[in-house]
Coordinates of C-alpha atoms in Angstrom, one line a residue:
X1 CA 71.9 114.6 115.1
X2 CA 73.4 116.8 113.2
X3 CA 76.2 119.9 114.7
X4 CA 77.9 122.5 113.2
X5 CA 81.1 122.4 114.1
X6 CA 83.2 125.2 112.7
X7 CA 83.1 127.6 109.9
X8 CA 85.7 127.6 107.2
X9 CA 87.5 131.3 106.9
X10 CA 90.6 132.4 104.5
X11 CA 93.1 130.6 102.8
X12 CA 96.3 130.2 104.0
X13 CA 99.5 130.0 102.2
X14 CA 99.5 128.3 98.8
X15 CA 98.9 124.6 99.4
X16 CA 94.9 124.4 100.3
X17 CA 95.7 124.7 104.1
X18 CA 92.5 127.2 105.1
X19 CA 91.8 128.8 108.7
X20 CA 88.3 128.1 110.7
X21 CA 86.1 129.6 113.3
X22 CA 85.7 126.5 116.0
X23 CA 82.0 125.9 116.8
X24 CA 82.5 123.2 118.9
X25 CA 84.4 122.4 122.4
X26 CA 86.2 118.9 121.1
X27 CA 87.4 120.5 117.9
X28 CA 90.6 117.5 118.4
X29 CA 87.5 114.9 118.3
X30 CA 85.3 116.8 115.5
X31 CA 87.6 118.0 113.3
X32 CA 90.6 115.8 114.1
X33 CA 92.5 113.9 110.8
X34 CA 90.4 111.8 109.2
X35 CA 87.3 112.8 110.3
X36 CA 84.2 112.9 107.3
X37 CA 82.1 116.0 107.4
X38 CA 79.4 117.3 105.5
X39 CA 79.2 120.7 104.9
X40 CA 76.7 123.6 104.0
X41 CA 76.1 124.1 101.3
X42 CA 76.0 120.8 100.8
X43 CA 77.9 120.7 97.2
X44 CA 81.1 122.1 98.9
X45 CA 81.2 118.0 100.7
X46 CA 81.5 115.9 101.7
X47 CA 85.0 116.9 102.9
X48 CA 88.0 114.8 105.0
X49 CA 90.4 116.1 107.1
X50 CA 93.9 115.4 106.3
X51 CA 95.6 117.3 108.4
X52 CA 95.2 119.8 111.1
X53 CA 97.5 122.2 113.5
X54 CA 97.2 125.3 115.3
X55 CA 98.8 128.7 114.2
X56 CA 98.2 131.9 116.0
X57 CA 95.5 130.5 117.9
X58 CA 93.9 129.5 115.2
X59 CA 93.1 126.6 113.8
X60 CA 94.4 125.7 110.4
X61 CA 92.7 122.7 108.4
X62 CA 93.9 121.0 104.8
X63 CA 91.1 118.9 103.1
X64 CA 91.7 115.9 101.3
X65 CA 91.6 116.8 97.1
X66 CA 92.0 120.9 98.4
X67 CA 95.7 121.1 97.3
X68 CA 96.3 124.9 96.2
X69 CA 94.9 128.6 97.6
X70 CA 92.0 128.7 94.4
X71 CA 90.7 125.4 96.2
X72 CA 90.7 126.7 99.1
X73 CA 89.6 130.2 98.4
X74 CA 86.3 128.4 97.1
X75 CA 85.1 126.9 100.6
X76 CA 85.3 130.7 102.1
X77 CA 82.0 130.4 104.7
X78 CA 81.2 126.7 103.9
X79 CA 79.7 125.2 107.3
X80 CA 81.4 122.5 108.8
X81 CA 78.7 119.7 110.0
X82 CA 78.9 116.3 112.2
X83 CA 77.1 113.5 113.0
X84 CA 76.7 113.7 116.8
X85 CA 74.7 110.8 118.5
X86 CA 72.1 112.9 120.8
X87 CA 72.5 110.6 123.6
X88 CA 76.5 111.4 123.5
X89 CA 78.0 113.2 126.3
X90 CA 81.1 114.8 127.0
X91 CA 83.5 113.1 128.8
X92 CA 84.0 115.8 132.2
X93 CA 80.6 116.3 134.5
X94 CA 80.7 120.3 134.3
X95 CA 80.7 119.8 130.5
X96 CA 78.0 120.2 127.8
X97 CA 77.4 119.7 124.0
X98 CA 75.6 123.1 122.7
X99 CA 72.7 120.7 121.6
X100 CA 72.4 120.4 125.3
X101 CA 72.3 123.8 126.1
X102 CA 70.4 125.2 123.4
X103 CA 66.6 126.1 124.2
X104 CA 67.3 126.3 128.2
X105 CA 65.5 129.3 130.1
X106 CA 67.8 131.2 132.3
X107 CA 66.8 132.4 135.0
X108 CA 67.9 134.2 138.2
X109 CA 68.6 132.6 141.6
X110 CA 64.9 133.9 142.6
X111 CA 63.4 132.7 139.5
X112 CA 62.9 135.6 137.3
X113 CA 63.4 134.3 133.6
X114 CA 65.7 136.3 131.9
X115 CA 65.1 134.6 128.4
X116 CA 66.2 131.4 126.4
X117 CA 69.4 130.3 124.6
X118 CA 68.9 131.0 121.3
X119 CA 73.1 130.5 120.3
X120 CA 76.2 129.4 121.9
X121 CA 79.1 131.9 120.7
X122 CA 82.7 130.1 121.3
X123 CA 85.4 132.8 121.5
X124 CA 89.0 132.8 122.0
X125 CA 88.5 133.8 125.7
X126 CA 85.3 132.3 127.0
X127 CA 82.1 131.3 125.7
X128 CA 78.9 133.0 125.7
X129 CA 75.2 132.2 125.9
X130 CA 73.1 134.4 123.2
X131 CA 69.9 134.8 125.6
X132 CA 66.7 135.9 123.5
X133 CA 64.9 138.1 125.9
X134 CA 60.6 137.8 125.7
X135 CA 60.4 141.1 124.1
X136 CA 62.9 140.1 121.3
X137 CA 66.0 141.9 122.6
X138 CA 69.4 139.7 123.0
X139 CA 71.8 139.7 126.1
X140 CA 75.3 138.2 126.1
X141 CA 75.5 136.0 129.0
X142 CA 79.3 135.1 129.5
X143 CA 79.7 130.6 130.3
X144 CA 81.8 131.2 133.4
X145 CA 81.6 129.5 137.1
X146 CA 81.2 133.0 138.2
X147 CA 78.0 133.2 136.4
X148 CA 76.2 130.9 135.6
X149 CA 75.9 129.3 138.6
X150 CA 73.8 125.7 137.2
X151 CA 72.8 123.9 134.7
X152 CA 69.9 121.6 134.8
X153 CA 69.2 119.5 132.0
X154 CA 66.3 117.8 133.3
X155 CA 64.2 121.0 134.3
X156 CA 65.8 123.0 130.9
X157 CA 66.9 125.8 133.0
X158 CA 70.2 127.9 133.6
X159 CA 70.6 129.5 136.4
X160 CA 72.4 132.4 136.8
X161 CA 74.0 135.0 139.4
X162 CA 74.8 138.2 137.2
X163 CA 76.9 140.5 138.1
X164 CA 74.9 144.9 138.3
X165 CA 75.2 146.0 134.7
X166 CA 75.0 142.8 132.8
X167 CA 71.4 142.4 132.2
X168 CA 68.2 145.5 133.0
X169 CA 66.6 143.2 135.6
X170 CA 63.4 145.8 135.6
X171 CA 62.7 144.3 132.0
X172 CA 62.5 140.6 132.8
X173 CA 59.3 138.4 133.8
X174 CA 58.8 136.3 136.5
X175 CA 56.5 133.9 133.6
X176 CA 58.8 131.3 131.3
X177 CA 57.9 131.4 128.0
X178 CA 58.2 128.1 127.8
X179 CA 54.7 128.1 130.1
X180 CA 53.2 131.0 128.4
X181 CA 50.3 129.3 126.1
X182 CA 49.6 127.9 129.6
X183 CA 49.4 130.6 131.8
X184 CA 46.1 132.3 129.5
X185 CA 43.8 130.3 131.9
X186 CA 45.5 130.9 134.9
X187 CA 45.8 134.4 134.2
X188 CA 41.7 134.5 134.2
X189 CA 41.5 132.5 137.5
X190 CA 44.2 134.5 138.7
X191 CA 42.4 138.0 138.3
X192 CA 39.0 136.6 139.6
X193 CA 41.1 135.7 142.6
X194 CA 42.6 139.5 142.7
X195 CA 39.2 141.1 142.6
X196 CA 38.3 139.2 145.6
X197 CA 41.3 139.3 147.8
X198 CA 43.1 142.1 146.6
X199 CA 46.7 142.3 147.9
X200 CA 46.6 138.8 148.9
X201 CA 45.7 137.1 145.6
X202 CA 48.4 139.0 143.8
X203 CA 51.0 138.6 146.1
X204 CA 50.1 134.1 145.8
X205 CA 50.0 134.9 141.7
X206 CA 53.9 135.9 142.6
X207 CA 54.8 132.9 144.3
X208 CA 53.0 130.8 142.0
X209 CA 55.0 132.2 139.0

């Protein structure tokens, strides 16, 4: 499987040392000396690490054959891409890979689906889930205990505990998308149902959803 690991920013200095925007959470394992990566666009690679340290809090790269600032000037934006074995995990329990974690729905506690993660964001401070909402819209969902209160990978969900403010909760649906082709026929039952027990049926639509 193939990861983007980090992006490639300025130069720095004059001897092909560059600066780049970390995309992954083992940046010491992916991007440590040594390591091969290929990159897009694919002619900027494939490129090795030879050396690596951290300035400012942030990290600084030099690639092998990039010895001056033009060199490095010329991989400005270039993507930064591994070869990541999909059945790979990370070494702590409470830890994932973003392949892991992309395409979950997150929900709330009670079930409402808020969206799906469409993008992990890693920032200097904390990470953050880019949630898709169903009607297009985005919300930041910050990765912290406080949160984000479970991840299951076997039933693709995240479930979170947000605090008042962070997401409109009057917008969301209690339907995943990722059941929405399914729900068309349920959705007929469902009102024949309605129009015979009124109340009642909708009230078992709810706790079906």
């Amino acid at each position: 499987m193939e990861l983007v690991v980090a992006r490639i920013g300025r130069a720095h200095g004059i001897k092909g040392e560059v600066t780049v925007e970390v995309r992954t959470d083992e940046p010491e394992l992916r991007l440590g000396p040594g390591a091969v990566l290929r990159t897009d666009p694919a002619s900027a690679g494939p490129l090795t690490v030879e050396t690596g340290r951290v300035h400012s809090s942030r990290l600084m790269l030099r690639f092998a054959g990039v010895k001056d600032r033009t060199g490095a000037e010329a991989l400005r934006n270039v993507l930064l891409i591994a070869d990541v074995d999909p059945a790979e995990l990370p070494a702590e329990d409470d830890e994932y890979y973003d392949h892991q974690l992309m395409d979950l729905d997150v929900v709330l506690e009670d079930g409402t689906v808020i969206g799906r993660i469409t993008e992990i964001s890693h920032l200097p401070s904390q990470d953050l889930f880019i949630v898709e909402r169903p009607d297009g819209t985005e919300v930041m969902i910050p990765f912290v205990e406080e949160i984000v209160a479970e991840i299951d990978l076997e039933e693709q969900r995240c479930v979170i505990t947000p605090p008042p403010g962070l997401i409109d909760e009057s917008e969301a649906i209690v339907v995943s998308a990722r059941d929405e082709e399914g729900a068309g026929n349920a959705d007929e039952e469902g009102a024949g149902n309605a129009d015979e027990d009124g109340a009642e049926g909708g009230a078992k639509g709810g706790d079906d959803a």
